[in-house]
């Protein structure tokens, strides 16, 4: 945990202005610094732990767009449940290392903050792979990649994860922006954009093709859609809105809801929380894993826009 006191706060944040009041610096829990954004479009919170957006709400929306667990734990080596955790440099389990990699359990640094031409707010955080757990670096001494995340809060939310391979070798990485969306009720929302796309069902351990135009949810769902760059619409009649998720340089889309039983086993989710969240993740995983040549940079981008029904 970072020991944040007055001096530490200054060290973290002193180079960064408040951008005429758009930015402020705070802690969400002792030792867990966050950047708070409030501009003409929206409010948002970004955690330096995990380089993770925690919430985003355009002013005209009554509800948050991004879901953050009210039981989220702020503890070292534990990912924050909710927001947009970064899965990197692998997705899911990998050997003896923690699921979804280390990016979500590392403290990132602020690279820059600025006001965009249209009055939005841009925050860039960076993380060097030398921050990764020593265990991993010992067994992968040639791994040398840097990461930067650019979060732009404006009329829409844009998140870009940039990986640069600094090593002399080609490296294989997976990445995912594991976005948790806040929904009114998992039983009434639907997802459009995955018809005729092949997926790997993590629960059945098998591949299939999704035939239907609308995806609805009646049970636990954990699917990795492959070879798809499609835009997704998350229709939510209960919140009177559609969230549109578009992406660049992403060939996989992951859809996840743990349902009642699995979420009851999670210490960082309250009993009914699974009803109000759905993960739709822009990713490059499984056979869409990336091979980055020496010196190559990859940018995974997702944009999230919300439209209220008239
Ligand atoms: O993205 C779906 C998934 O990989 C699921 O299999 C599920 O385990 C989820 O991520 C959450 O993982 P976490 O390690 O954050 O509990």
PDB file of C-alpha atoms in Angstrom, residues 22-295:
ATOM      1  CA  UNK A  22     -11.721  20.025 -13.719  1.00  0.00           C
ATOM      2  CA  UNK A  23      -9.373  17.826 -11.687  1.00  0.00           C
ATOM      3  CA  UNK A  24      -8.977  17.132  -8.020  1.00  0.00           C
ATOM      4  CA  UNK A  25      -6.897  14.607  -6.124  1.00  0.00           C
ATOM      5  CA  UNK A  26      -8.157  12.437  -3.330  1.00  0.00           C
ATOM      6  CA  UNK A  27      -7.934   9.001  -1.739  1.00  0.00           C
ATOM      7  CA  UNK A  28     -10.725   6.471  -2.108  1.00  0.00           C
ATOM      8  CA  UNK A  29      -9.334   4.560   0.848  1.00  0.00           C
ATOM      9  CA  UNK A  30      -6.169   5.190   2.881  1.00  0.00           C
ATOM     10  CA  UNK A  31      -3.186   4.671   0.544  1.00  0.00           C
ATOM     11  CA  UNK A  32      -5.279   4.487  -2.633  1.00  0.00           C
ATOM     12  CA  UNK A  33      -5.036   7.812  -4.515  1.00  0.00           C
ATOM     13  CA  UNK A  34      -7.611   8.790  -7.112  1.00  0.00           C
ATOM     14  CA  UNK A  35      -8.066  11.556  -9.646  1.00  0.00           C
ATOM     15  CA  UNK A  36     -11.545  13.031  -9.668  1.00  0.00           C
ATOM     16  CA  UNK A  37     -12.800  14.668 -12.845  1.00  0.00           C
ATOM     17  CA  UNK A  38     -15.753  16.994 -13.124  1.00  0.00           C
ATOM     18  CA  UNK A  39     -16.019  18.843 -16.425  1.00  0.00           C
ATOM     19  CA  UNK A  40     -18.838  20.238 -18.540  1.00  0.00           C
ATOM     20  CA  UNK A  41     -19.768  16.739 -19.744  1.00  0.00           C
ATOM     21  CA  UNK A  42     -19.356  14.253 -16.932  1.00  0.00           C
ATOM     22  CA  UNK A  43     -17.878  13.151 -13.618  1.00  0.00           C
ATOM     23  CA  UNK A  44     -15.356  10.336 -13.394  1.00  0.00           C
ATOM     24  CA  UNK A  45     -12.890   8.807 -10.953  1.00  0.00           C
ATOM     25  CA  UNK A  46      -9.549   7.231 -11.886  1.00  0.00           C
ATOM     26  CA  UNK A  47      -7.538   5.120  -9.456  1.00  0.00           C
ATOM     27  CA  UNK A  48      -3.733   5.141  -9.639  1.00  0.00           C
ATOM     28  CA  UNK A  49      -3.858   1.605  -8.245  1.00  0.00           C
ATOM     29  CA  UNK A  50      -4.555  -0.508 -11.322  1.00  0.00           C
ATOM     30  CA  UNK A  51      -4.576   2.530 -13.648  1.00  0.00           C
ATOM     31  CA  UNK A  52      -8.263   1.910 -13.399  1.00  0.00           C
ATOM     32  CA  UNK A  53     -11.258   4.047 -14.241  1.00  0.00           C
ATOM     33  CA  UNK A  54     -13.698   3.523 -11.358  1.00  0.00           C
ATOM     34  CA  UNK A  55     -16.760   5.446 -12.448  1.00  0.00           C
ATOM     35  CA  UNK A  56     -18.129   7.635 -15.233  1.00  0.00           C
ATOM     36  CA  UNK A  57     -21.416   9.522 -15.261  1.00  0.00           C
ATOM     37  CA  UNK A  58     -22.416  12.069 -17.908  1.00  0.00           C
ATOM     38  CA  UNK A  59     -24.295  14.862 -16.109  1.00  0.00           C
ATOM     39  CA  UNK A  60     -27.600  14.145 -17.864  1.00  0.00           C
ATOM     40  CA  UNK A  61     -27.575  10.495 -16.714  1.00  0.00           C
ATOM     41  CA  UNK A  62     -29.300   9.634 -13.448  1.00  0.00           C
ATOM     42  CA  UNK A  63     -27.235   6.468 -13.001  1.00  0.00           C
ATOM     43  CA  UNK A  64     -23.552   5.677 -13.248  1.00  0.00           C
ATOM     44  CA  UNK A  65     -22.549   4.125 -16.586  1.00  0.00           C
ATOM     45  CA  UNK A  66     -19.732   2.104 -15.048  1.00  0.00           C
ATOM     46  CA  UNK A  67     -20.431  -0.206 -12.103  1.00  0.00           C
ATOM     47  CA  UNK A  68     -18.215  -0.224  -9.023  1.00  0.00           C
ATOM     48  CA  UNK A  69     -18.935  -2.749  -6.291  1.00  0.00           C
ATOM     49  CA  UNK A  70     -20.080  -1.192  -3.018  1.00  0.00           C
ATOM     50  CA  UNK A  71     -18.035  -3.944  -1.364  1.00  0.00           C
ATOM     51  CA  UNK A  72     -14.880  -3.316  -3.432  1.00  0.00           C
ATOM     52  CA  UNK A  73     -11.743  -3.974  -1.430  1.00  0.00           C
ATOM     53  CA  UNK A  74      -8.828  -1.578  -1.553  1.00  0.00           C
ATOM     54  CA  UNK A  75      -5.968  -3.871  -0.672  1.00  0.00           C
ATOM     55  CA  UNK A  76      -2.566  -4.491  -2.162  1.00  0.00           C
ATOM     56  CA  UNK A  77      -2.432  -7.519  -4.539  1.00  0.00           C
ATOM     57  CA  UNK A  78      -6.210  -7.490  -4.855  1.00  0.00           C
ATOM     58  CA  UNK A  79      -7.926  -6.099  -7.952  1.00  0.00           C
ATOM     59  CA  UNK A  80     -10.627  -3.507  -7.384  1.00  0.00           C
ATOM     60  CA  UNK A  81     -14.013  -5.081  -8.200  1.00  0.00           C
ATOM     61  CA  UNK A  82     -15.664  -2.858 -10.784  1.00  0.00           C
ATOM     62  CA  UNK A  83     -14.738   0.037 -13.024  1.00  0.00           C
ATOM     63  CA  UNK A  84     -12.461  -0.872 -15.910  1.00  0.00           C
ATOM     64  CA  UNK A  85      -9.666  -3.145 -14.648  1.00  0.00           C
ATOM     65  CA  UNK A  86      -6.822  -3.776 -17.089  1.00  0.00           C
ATOM     66  CA  UNK A  87      -6.011  -7.391 -17.867  1.00  0.00           C
ATOM     67  CA  UNK A  88      -2.395  -7.500 -19.047  1.00  0.00           C
ATOM     68  CA  UNK A  89      -0.093  -9.173 -20.140  1.00  0.00           C
ATOM     69  CA  UNK A  90      -2.339 -12.220 -19.989  1.00  0.00           C
ATOM     70  CA  UNK A  91      -6.035 -12.883 -19.633  1.00  0.00           C
ATOM     71  CA  UNK A  92      -7.421 -15.331 -17.082  1.00  0.00           C
ATOM     72  CA  UNK A  93      -5.116 -17.823 -15.425  1.00  0.00           C
ATOM     73  CA  UNK A  94      -1.451 -18.151 -16.344  1.00  0.00           C
ATOM     74  CA  UNK A  95       0.819 -20.683 -14.677  1.00  0.00           C
ATOM     75  CA  UNK A  96       1.381 -19.828 -11.014  1.00  0.00           C
ATOM     76  CA  UNK A  97       0.797 -16.094 -11.548  1.00  0.00           C
ATOM     77  CA  UNK A  98      -2.272 -14.072 -10.567  1.00  0.00           C
ATOM     78  CA  UNK A  99      -5.305 -14.184 -12.870  1.00  0.00           C
ATOM     79  CA  UNK A 100      -5.453 -11.374 -15.445  1.00  0.00           C
ATOM     80  CA  UNK A 101      -1.865 -10.239 -14.833  1.00  0.00           C
ATOM     81  CA  UNK A 102      -0.322  -7.479 -12.765  1.00  0.00           C
ATOM     82  CA  UNK A 103      -1.455  -4.222 -14.345  1.00  0.00           C
ATOM     83  CA  UNK A 104      -4.572  -4.132 -12.186  1.00  0.00           C
ATOM     84  CA  UNK A 105      -2.635  -4.555  -8.947  1.00  0.00           C
ATOM     85  CA  UNK A 106       0.201  -2.085  -9.587  1.00  0.00           C
ATOM     86  CA  UNK A 107       0.334   1.598  -8.660  1.00  0.00           C
ATOM     87  CA  UNK A 108       0.613   3.650 -11.859  1.00  0.00           C
ATOM     88  CA  UNK A 109       2.178   7.086 -12.248  1.00  0.00           C
ATOM     89  CA  UNK A 110       0.600  10.178 -13.719  1.00  0.00           C
ATOM     90  CA  UNK A 111       2.291  11.030 -17.013  1.00  0.00           C
ATOM     91  CA  UNK A 112       0.171  14.047 -17.964  1.00  0.00           C
ATOM     92  CA  UNK A 113      -3.189  15.737 -17.612  1.00  0.00           C
ATOM     93  CA  UNK A 114      -4.777  18.215 -19.991  1.00  0.00           C
ATOM     94  CA  UNK A 115      -7.961  19.833 -21.108  1.00  0.00           C
ATOM     95  CA  UNK A 116      -8.955  18.753 -24.626  1.00  0.00           C
ATOM     96  CA  UNK A 117      -9.997  21.229 -27.336  1.00  0.00           C
ATOM     97  CA  UNK A 118     -13.660  20.425 -26.790  1.00  0.00           C
ATOM     98  CA  UNK A 119     -13.444  20.981 -23.014  1.00  0.00           C
ATOM     99  CA  UNK A 120     -13.013  17.332 -22.036  1.00  0.00           C
ATOM    100  CA  UNK A 121     -10.297  16.020 -19.722  1.00  0.00           C
ATOM    101  CA  UNK A 122      -7.453  13.715 -20.691  1.00  0.00           C
ATOM    102  CA  UNK A 123      -5.367  11.809 -18.149  1.00  0.00           C
ATOM    103  CA  UNK A 124      -2.391   9.649 -19.109  1.00  0.00           C
ATOM    104  CA  UNK A 125      -1.002   7.145 -16.610  1.00  0.00           C
ATOM    105  CA  UNK A 126       2.026   4.987 -17.187  1.00  0.00           C
ATOM    106  CA  UNK A 127       3.486   1.802 -15.776  1.00  0.00           C
ATOM    107  CA  UNK A 128       6.804   0.154 -16.452  1.00  0.00           C
ATOM    108  CA  UNK A 129       6.932  -3.622 -16.512  1.00  0.00           C
ATOM    109  CA  UNK A 130       9.804  -3.344 -14.045  1.00  0.00           C
ATOM    110  CA  UNK A 131       7.053  -2.718 -11.521  1.00  0.00           C
ATOM    111  CA  UNK A 132       5.713  -6.191 -12.155  1.00  0.00           C
ATOM    112  CA  UNK A 133       6.072  -8.827  -9.512  1.00  0.00           C
ATOM    113  CA  UNK A 134       9.653 -10.029  -9.116  1.00  0.00           C
ATOM    114  CA  UNK A 135       8.495 -13.620  -9.389  1.00  0.00           C
ATOM    115  CA  UNK A 136       7.282 -13.020 -12.904  1.00  0.00           C
ATOM    116  CA  UNK A 137      10.363 -11.056 -13.999  1.00  0.00           C
ATOM    117  CA  UNK A 138      12.670 -13.748 -12.622  1.00  0.00           C
ATOM    118  CA  UNK A 139      11.061 -16.385 -14.791  1.00  0.00           C
ATOM    119  CA  UNK A 140      10.603 -14.053 -17.807  1.00  0.00           C
ATOM    120  CA  UNK A 141      13.846 -12.010 -17.798  1.00  0.00           C
ATOM    121  CA  UNK A 142      13.483 -10.930 -21.427  1.00  0.00           C
ATOM    122  CA  UNK A 143      10.028  -9.450 -20.965  1.00  0.00           C
ATOM    123  CA  UNK A 144      10.338  -5.677 -21.325  1.00  0.00           C
ATOM    124  CA  UNK A 145       7.167  -3.789 -22.200  1.00  0.00           C
ATOM    125  CA  UNK A 146       5.873  -0.427 -21.074  1.00  0.00           C
ATOM    126  CA  UNK A 147       2.254   0.443 -20.629  1.00  0.00           C
ATOM    127  CA  UNK A 148       0.355   3.715 -20.807  1.00  0.00           C
ATOM    128  CA  UNK A 149      -3.328   4.322 -20.431  1.00  0.00           C
ATOM    129  CA  UNK A 150      -5.072   7.406 -21.773  1.00  0.00           C
ATOM    130  CA  UNK A 151      -8.495   8.111 -20.331  1.00  0.00           C
ATOM    131  CA  UNK A 152     -10.518  10.877 -21.943  1.00  0.00           C
ATOM    132  CA  UNK A 153     -13.671  12.034 -20.222  1.00  0.00           C
ATOM    133  CA  UNK A 154     -15.896  14.035 -22.521  1.00  0.00           C
ATOM    134  CA  UNK A 155     -19.304  13.567 -24.179  1.00  0.00           C
ATOM    135  CA  UNK A 156     -18.117   9.989 -24.464  1.00  0.00           C
ATOM    136  CA  UNK A 157     -15.533   8.071 -22.493  1.00  0.00           C
ATOM    137  CA  UNK A 158     -12.455   6.840 -24.342  1.00  0.00           C
ATOM    138  CA  UNK A 159      -9.814   4.516 -22.935  1.00  0.00           C
ATOM    139  CA  UNK A 160      -6.659   3.610 -24.821  1.00  0.00           C
ATOM    140  CA  UNK A 161      -4.197   1.045 -23.511  1.00  0.00           C
ATOM    141  CA  UNK A 162      -0.798   1.372 -25.208  1.00  0.00           C
ATOM    142  CA  UNK A 163       1.752  -1.432 -24.978  1.00  0.00           C
ATOM    143  CA  UNK A 164       5.290  -0.874 -26.242  1.00  0.00           C
ATOM    144  CA  UNK A 165       7.663  -3.782 -26.648  1.00  0.00           C
ATOM    145  CA  UNK A 166      11.088  -2.456 -25.625  1.00  0.00           C
ATOM    146  CA  UNK A 167      12.783  -5.832 -25.763  1.00  0.00           C
ATOM    147  CA  UNK A 168      14.897  -7.264 -28.566  1.00  0.00           C
ATOM    148  CA  UNK A 169      12.371 -10.075 -29.044  1.00  0.00           C
ATOM    149  CA  UNK A 170       8.846 -10.651 -30.187  1.00  0.00           C
ATOM    150  CA  UNK A 171       6.546 -10.997 -27.191  1.00  0.00           C
ATOM    151  CA  UNK A 172       3.079 -12.499 -26.967  1.00  0.00           C
ATOM    152  CA  UNK A 173       0.569 -10.599 -24.857  1.00  0.00           C
ATOM    153  CA  UNK A 174      -3.158 -10.575 -24.244  1.00  0.00           C
ATOM    154  CA  UNK A 175      -4.989  -7.472 -23.140  1.00  0.00           C
ATOM    155  CA  UNK A 176      -8.506  -6.582 -22.068  1.00  0.00           C
ATOM    156  CA  UNK A 177     -10.356  -3.544 -20.782  1.00  0.00           C
ATOM    157  CA  UNK A 178     -12.535  -5.509 -18.387  1.00  0.00           C
ATOM    158  CA  UNK A 179     -15.365  -2.937 -18.315  1.00  0.00           C
ATOM    159  CA  UNK A 180     -18.158  -3.409 -15.754  1.00  0.00           C
ATOM    160  CA  UNK A 181     -21.366  -1.666 -16.867  1.00  0.00           C
ATOM    161  CA  UNK A 182     -24.071  -0.628 -14.472  1.00  0.00           C
ATOM    162  CA  UNK A 183     -27.462  -1.942 -15.550  1.00  0.00           C
ATOM    163  CA  UNK A 184     -30.977  -1.819 -14.110  1.00  0.00           C
ATOM    164  CA  UNK A 185     -31.555  -5.609 -14.121  1.00  0.00           C
ATOM    165  CA  UNK A 186     -29.622  -8.403 -15.843  1.00  0.00           C
ATOM    166  CA  UNK A 187     -32.946 -10.105 -16.730  1.00  0.00           C
ATOM    167  CA  UNK A 188     -34.189  -7.210 -18.850  1.00  0.00           C
ATOM    168  CA  UNK A 189     -31.125  -5.910 -20.716  1.00  0.00           C
ATOM    169  CA  UNK A 190     -29.957  -7.180 -24.086  1.00  0.00           C
ATOM    170  CA  UNK A 191     -26.741  -6.995 -26.066  1.00  0.00           C
ATOM    171  CA  UNK A 192     -26.645  -6.515 -29.829  1.00  0.00           C
ATOM    172  CA  UNK A 193     -23.609  -6.950 -32.069  1.00  0.00           C
ATOM    173  CA  UNK A 194     -22.484 -10.532 -31.677  1.00  0.00           C
ATOM    174  CA  UNK A 195     -24.735 -12.443 -34.081  1.00  0.00           C
ATOM    175  CA  UNK A 196     -22.899 -15.045 -36.154  1.00  0.00           C
ATOM    176  CA  UNK A 197     -19.701 -14.580 -34.147  1.00  0.00           C
ATOM    177  CA  UNK A 198     -17.766 -17.578 -32.838  1.00  0.00           C
ATOM    178  CA  UNK A 199     -17.163 -17.739 -29.129  1.00  0.00           C
ATOM    179  CA  UNK A 200     -15.397 -19.817 -26.558  1.00  0.00           C
ATOM    180  CA  UNK A 201     -17.670 -20.682 -23.654  1.00  0.00           C
ATOM    181  CA  UNK A 202     -15.457 -20.696 -20.556  1.00  0.00           C
ATOM    182  CA  UNK A 203     -18.141 -22.473 -18.539  1.00  0.00           C
ATOM    183  CA  UNK A 204     -18.579 -25.378 -20.970  1.00  0.00           C
ATOM    184  CA  UNK A 205     -15.005 -25.296 -22.213  1.00  0.00           C
ATOM    185  CA  UNK A 206     -16.182 -25.437 -25.811  1.00  0.00           C
ATOM    186  CA  UNK A 207     -16.505 -23.289 -28.924  1.00  0.00           C
ATOM    187  CA  UNK A 208     -19.752 -22.406 -30.668  1.00  0.00           C
ATOM    188  CA  UNK A 209     -21.237 -19.819 -32.988  1.00  0.00           C
ATOM    189  CA  UNK A 210     -23.676 -17.312 -31.533  1.00  0.00           C
ATOM    190  CA  UNK A 211     -26.743 -17.478 -33.766  1.00  0.00           C
ATOM    191  CA  UNK A 212     -29.104 -14.919 -32.311  1.00  0.00           C
ATOM    192  CA  UNK A 213     -29.258 -11.217 -33.041  1.00  0.00           C
ATOM    193  CA  UNK A 214     -30.013 -10.306 -29.416  1.00  0.00           C
ATOM    194  CA  UNK A 215     -28.200 -11.727 -26.435  1.00  0.00           C
ATOM    195  CA  UNK A 216     -30.263 -12.017 -23.255  1.00  0.00           C
ATOM    196  CA  UNK A 217     -29.219 -13.285 -19.861  1.00  0.00           C
ATOM    197  CA  UNK A 218     -30.898 -16.087 -17.909  1.00  0.00           C
ATOM    198  CA  UNK A 219     -27.919 -17.748 -16.312  1.00  0.00           C
ATOM    199  CA  UNK A 220     -24.208 -17.363 -15.555  1.00  0.00           C
ATOM    200  CA  UNK A 221     -22.401 -16.203 -18.700  1.00  0.00           C
ATOM    201  CA  UNK A 222     -18.670 -16.237 -19.426  1.00  0.00           C
ATOM    202  CA  UNK A 223     -17.931 -16.071 -23.140  1.00  0.00           C
ATOM    203  CA  UNK A 224     -14.992 -14.919 -25.214  1.00  0.00           C
ATOM    204  CA  UNK A 225     -16.145 -13.876 -28.701  1.00  0.00           C
ATOM    205  CA  UNK A 226     -13.316 -14.174 -31.160  1.00  0.00           C
ATOM    206  CA  UNK A 227     -12.423 -12.475 -34.446  1.00  0.00           C
ATOM    207  CA  UNK A 228     -14.859  -9.663 -33.905  1.00  0.00           C
ATOM    208  CA  UNK A 229     -14.382  -5.913 -34.198  1.00  0.00           C
ATOM    209  CA  UNK A 230     -18.126  -5.213 -33.958  1.00  0.00           C
ATOM    210  CA  UNK A 231     -19.630  -2.314 -32.090  1.00  0.00           C
ATOM    211  CA  UNK A 232     -21.866  -3.480 -29.220  1.00  0.00           C
ATOM    212  CA  UNK A 233     -25.130  -1.962 -28.031  1.00  0.00           C
ATOM    213  CA  UNK A 234     -26.212  -2.646 -24.474  1.00  0.00           C
ATOM    214  CA  UNK A 235     -29.932  -1.841 -24.359  1.00  0.00           C
ATOM    215  CA  UNK A 236     -31.318  -1.121 -20.923  1.00  0.00           C
ATOM    216  CA  UNK A 237     -35.042  -0.301 -20.866  1.00  0.00           C
ATOM    217  CA  UNK A 238     -35.012  -0.013 -17.047  1.00  0.00           C
ATOM    218  CA  UNK A 239     -32.522   2.855 -17.205  1.00  0.00           C
ATOM    219  CA  UNK A 240     -34.075   4.142 -20.404  1.00  0.00           C
ATOM    220  CA  UNK A 241     -30.778   4.095 -22.277  1.00  0.00           C
ATOM    221  CA  UNK A 242     -28.438   2.337 -24.677  1.00  0.00           C
ATOM    222  CA  UNK A 243     -24.724   2.174 -24.028  1.00  0.00           C
ATOM    223  CA  UNK A 244     -22.679   1.857 -27.228  1.00  0.00           C
ATOM    224  CA  UNK A 245     -19.261   0.295 -26.930  1.00  0.00           C
ATOM    225  CA  UNK A 246     -16.999   0.697 -29.937  1.00  0.00           C
ATOM    226  CA  UNK A 247     -13.390  -0.333 -30.202  1.00  0.00           C
ATOM    227  CA  UNK A 248     -10.175  -0.201 -32.226  1.00  0.00           C
ATOM    228  CA  UNK A 249      -7.383  -2.764 -32.486  1.00  0.00           C
ATOM    229  CA  UNK A 250      -9.444  -5.311 -30.588  1.00  0.00           C
ATOM    230  CA  UNK A 251     -10.450  -8.637 -32.103  1.00  0.00           C
ATOM    231  CA  UNK A 252     -12.140 -10.218 -29.083  1.00  0.00           C
ATOM    232  CA  UNK A 253     -15.131  -9.233 -26.953  1.00  0.00           C
ATOM    233  CA  UNK A 254     -15.755 -10.852 -23.584  1.00  0.00           C
ATOM    234  CA  UNK A 255     -19.181 -10.984 -21.947  1.00  0.00           C
ATOM    235  CA  UNK A 256     -19.407 -11.947 -18.274  1.00  0.00           C
ATOM    236  CA  UNK A 257     -21.931 -12.082 -15.476  1.00  0.00           C
ATOM    237  CA  UNK A 258     -21.161 -14.392 -12.527  1.00  0.00           C
ATOM    238  CA  UNK A 259     -24.840 -14.846 -11.558  1.00  0.00           C
ATOM    239  CA  UNK A 260     -26.057 -15.490  -8.048  1.00  0.00           C
ATOM    240  CA  UNK A 261     -24.102 -18.480  -6.833  1.00  0.00           C
ATOM    241  CA  UNK A 262     -20.649 -17.468  -8.044  1.00  0.00           C
ATOM    242  CA  UNK A 263     -21.024 -13.863  -6.930  1.00  0.00           C
ATOM    243  CA  UNK A 264     -22.103 -15.028  -3.458  1.00  0.00           C
ATOM    244  CA  UNK A 265     -18.655 -16.631  -3.173  1.00  0.00           C
ATOM    245  CA  UNK A 266     -16.933 -13.318  -3.881  1.00  0.00           C
ATOM    246  CA  UNK A 267     -15.998 -11.338  -0.801  1.00  0.00           C
ATOM    247  CA  UNK A 268     -16.094  -8.076  -2.752  1.00  0.00           C
ATOM    248  CA  UNK A 269     -19.651  -8.271  -4.131  1.00  0.00           C
ATOM    249  CA  UNK A 270     -22.832  -7.822  -2.140  1.00  0.00           C
ATOM    250  CA  UNK A 271     -25.666 -10.358  -2.473  1.00  0.00           C
ATOM    251  CA  UNK A 272     -27.771  -8.680  -5.115  1.00  0.00           C
ATOM    252  CA  UNK A 273     -24.930  -6.926  -6.968  1.00  0.00           C
ATOM    253  CA  UNK A 274     -24.789  -9.410  -9.877  1.00  0.00           C
ATOM    254  CA  UNK A 275     -28.243  -8.196 -10.941  1.00  0.00           C
ATOM    255  CA  UNK A 276     -26.872  -4.730 -11.643  1.00  0.00           C
ATOM    256  CA  UNK A 277     -23.661  -5.411 -13.543  1.00  0.00           C
ATOM    257  CA  UNK A 278     -22.572  -6.794 -16.870  1.00  0.00           C
ATOM    258  CA  UNK A 279     -19.014  -6.954 -18.179  1.00  0.00           C
ATOM    259  CA  UNK A 280     -18.474  -6.206 -21.853  1.00  0.00           C
ATOM    260  CA  UNK A 281     -14.759  -6.234 -22.498  1.00  0.00           C
ATOM    261  CA  UNK A 282     -12.789  -5.034 -25.506  1.00  0.00           C
ATOM    262  CA  UNK A 283      -9.887  -7.438 -25.726  1.00  0.00           C
ATOM    263  CA  UNK A 284      -7.294  -9.438 -27.645  1.00  0.00           C
ATOM    264  CA  UNK A 285      -7.284 -12.880 -26.067  1.00  0.00           C
ATOM    265  CA  UNK A 286      -7.102 -16.609 -26.857  1.00  0.00           C
ATOM    266  CA  UNK A 287      -6.367 -16.988 -30.562  1.00  0.00           C
ATOM    267  CA  UNK A 288      -6.464 -13.188 -30.890  1.00  0.00           C
ATOM    268  CA  UNK A 289      -3.459 -12.871 -28.601  1.00  0.00           C
ATOM    269  CA  UNK A 290      -1.004 -10.239 -29.904  1.00  0.00           C
ATOM    270  CA  UNK A 291       2.525 -10.855 -31.080  1.00  0.00           C
ATOM    271  CA  UNK A 292       4.466  -7.620 -30.731  1.00  0.00           C
ATOM    272  CA  UNK A 293       7.733  -7.350 -32.533  1.00  0.00           C
ATOM    273  CA  UNK A 294      10.701  -5.632 -30.967  1.00  0.00           C
ATOM    274  CA  UNK A 295       9.962  -1.887 -30.833  1.00  0.00           C
TER     275      UNK A 295
END
